[in-house]
Short mmCIF file of C-alpha atoms in Angstrom, two decimals:
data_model
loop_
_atom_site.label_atom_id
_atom_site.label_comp_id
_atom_site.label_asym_id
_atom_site.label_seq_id
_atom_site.Cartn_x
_atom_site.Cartn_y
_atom_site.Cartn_z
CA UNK A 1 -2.90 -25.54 4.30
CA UNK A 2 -1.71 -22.62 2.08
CA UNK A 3 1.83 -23.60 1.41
CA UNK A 4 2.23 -21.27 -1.18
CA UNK A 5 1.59 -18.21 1.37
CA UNK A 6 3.78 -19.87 3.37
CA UNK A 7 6.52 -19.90 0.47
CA UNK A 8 6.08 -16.41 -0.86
CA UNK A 9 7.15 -15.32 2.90
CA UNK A 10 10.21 -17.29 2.56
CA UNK A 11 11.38 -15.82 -0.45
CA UNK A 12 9.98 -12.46 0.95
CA UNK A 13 12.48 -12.83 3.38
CA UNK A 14 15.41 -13.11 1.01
CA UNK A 15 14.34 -9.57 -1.10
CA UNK A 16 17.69 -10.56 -3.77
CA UNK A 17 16.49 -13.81 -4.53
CA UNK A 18 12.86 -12.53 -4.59
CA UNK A 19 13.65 -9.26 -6.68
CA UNK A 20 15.58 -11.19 -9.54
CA UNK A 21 12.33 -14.04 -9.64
CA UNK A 22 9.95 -11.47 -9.81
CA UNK A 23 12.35 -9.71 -12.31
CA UNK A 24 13.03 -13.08 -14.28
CA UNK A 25 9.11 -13.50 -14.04
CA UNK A 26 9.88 -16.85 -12.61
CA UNK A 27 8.21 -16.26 -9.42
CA UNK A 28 5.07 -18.32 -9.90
CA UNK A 29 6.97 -21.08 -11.12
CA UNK A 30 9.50 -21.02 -7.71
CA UNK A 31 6.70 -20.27 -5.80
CA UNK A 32 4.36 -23.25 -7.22
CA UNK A 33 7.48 -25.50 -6.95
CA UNK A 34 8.71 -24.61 -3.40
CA UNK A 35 4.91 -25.02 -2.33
CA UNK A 36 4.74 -28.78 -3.75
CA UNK A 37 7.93 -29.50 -2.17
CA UNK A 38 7.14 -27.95 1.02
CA UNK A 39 3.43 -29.86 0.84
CA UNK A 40 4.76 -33.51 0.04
CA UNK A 41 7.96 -32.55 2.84
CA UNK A 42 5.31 -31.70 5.86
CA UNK A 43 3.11 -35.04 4.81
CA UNK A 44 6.28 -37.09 4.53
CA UNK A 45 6.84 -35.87 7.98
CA UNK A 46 3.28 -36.29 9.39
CA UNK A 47 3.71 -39.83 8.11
CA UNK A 48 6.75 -40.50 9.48
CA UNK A 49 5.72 -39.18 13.17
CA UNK A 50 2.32 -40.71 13.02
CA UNK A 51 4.58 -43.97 13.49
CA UNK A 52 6.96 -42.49 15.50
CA UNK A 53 4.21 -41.66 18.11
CA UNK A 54 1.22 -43.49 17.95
CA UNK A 55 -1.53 -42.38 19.75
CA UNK A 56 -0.42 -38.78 19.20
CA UNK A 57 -2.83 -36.41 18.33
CA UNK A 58 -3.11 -35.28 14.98
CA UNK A 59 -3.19 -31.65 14.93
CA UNK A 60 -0.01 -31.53 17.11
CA UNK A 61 1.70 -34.28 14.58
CA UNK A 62 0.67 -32.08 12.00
CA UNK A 63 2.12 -29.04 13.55
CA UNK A 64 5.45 -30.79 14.57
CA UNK A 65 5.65 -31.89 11.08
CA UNK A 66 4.90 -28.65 9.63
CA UNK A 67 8.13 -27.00 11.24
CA UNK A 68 9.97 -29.96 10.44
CA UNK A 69 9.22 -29.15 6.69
CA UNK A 70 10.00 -25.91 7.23
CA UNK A 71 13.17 -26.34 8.43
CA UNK A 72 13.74 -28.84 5.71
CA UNK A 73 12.87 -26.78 3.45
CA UNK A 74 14.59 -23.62 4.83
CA UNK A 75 18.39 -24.85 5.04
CA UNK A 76 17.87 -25.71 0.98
CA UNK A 77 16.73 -22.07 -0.15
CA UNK A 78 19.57 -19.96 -0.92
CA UNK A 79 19.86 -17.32 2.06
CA UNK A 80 19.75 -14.24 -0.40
CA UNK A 81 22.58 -11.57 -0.01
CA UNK A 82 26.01 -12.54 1.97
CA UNK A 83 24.84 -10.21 4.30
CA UNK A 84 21.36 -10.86 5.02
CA UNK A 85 21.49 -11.15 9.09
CA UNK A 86 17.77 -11.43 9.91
CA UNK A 87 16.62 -15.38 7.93
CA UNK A 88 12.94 -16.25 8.89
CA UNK A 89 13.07 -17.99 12.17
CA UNK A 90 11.01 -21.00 12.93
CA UNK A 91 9.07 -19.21 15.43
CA UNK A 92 8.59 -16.42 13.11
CA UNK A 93 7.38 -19.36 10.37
CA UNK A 94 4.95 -20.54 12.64
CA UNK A 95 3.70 -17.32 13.73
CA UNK A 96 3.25 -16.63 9.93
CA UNK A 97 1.32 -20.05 9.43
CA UNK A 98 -1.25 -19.51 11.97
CA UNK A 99 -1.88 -16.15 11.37
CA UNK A 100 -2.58 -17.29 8.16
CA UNK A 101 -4.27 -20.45 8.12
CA UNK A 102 -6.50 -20.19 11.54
CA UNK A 103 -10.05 -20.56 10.28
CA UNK A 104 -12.36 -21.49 12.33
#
């Protein structure tokens, strides 16, 4: 999983908060932090749904678990500007994510 690709989308989609990071050179720091957070978050949440529905399978508990994390993570990162109408939708997350990570 590349959560730090993952991350460095979400804070593309907030340019302000992006712009004074990069500016602050504090944006491989945010990024490296956001990316643990978001990694322990989505195995937190694979953990807690392997329980919730045994017998699942994995890769769709993963992916559940995944957006969950997201989300999680999404409603704690400051939106940007007051006026910043477009915020990175969960579909638009996970269209990001396999775009990125499908290897096969």
């Amino acid at each position: 999983m590349q959560y730090k690709t993952i991350i460095l989308e979400l804070l593309q989609q907030r340019p302000e908060m992006h712009e004074q990071l990069r500016k602050e050179r504090k944006l491989l720091p945010a990024l490296e932090l956001y990316a643990k957070k978001l990694k322990t978050s989505h195995e937190a949440w694979k953990e807690q749904l392997s329980q919730a529905k045994p017998g699942s399978d994995p890769s769709q508990i993963a992916s559940e678990a995944l957006e969950m994390a997201l989300k999680d993570l999404e409603d704690r990162l400051p939106s940007g500007s007051p006026d910043d109408s477009t915020p990175l939708s969960l579909d638009e997350a996970m269209a990001f994510i396999r775009r990125h990570t499908s290897r096969a």
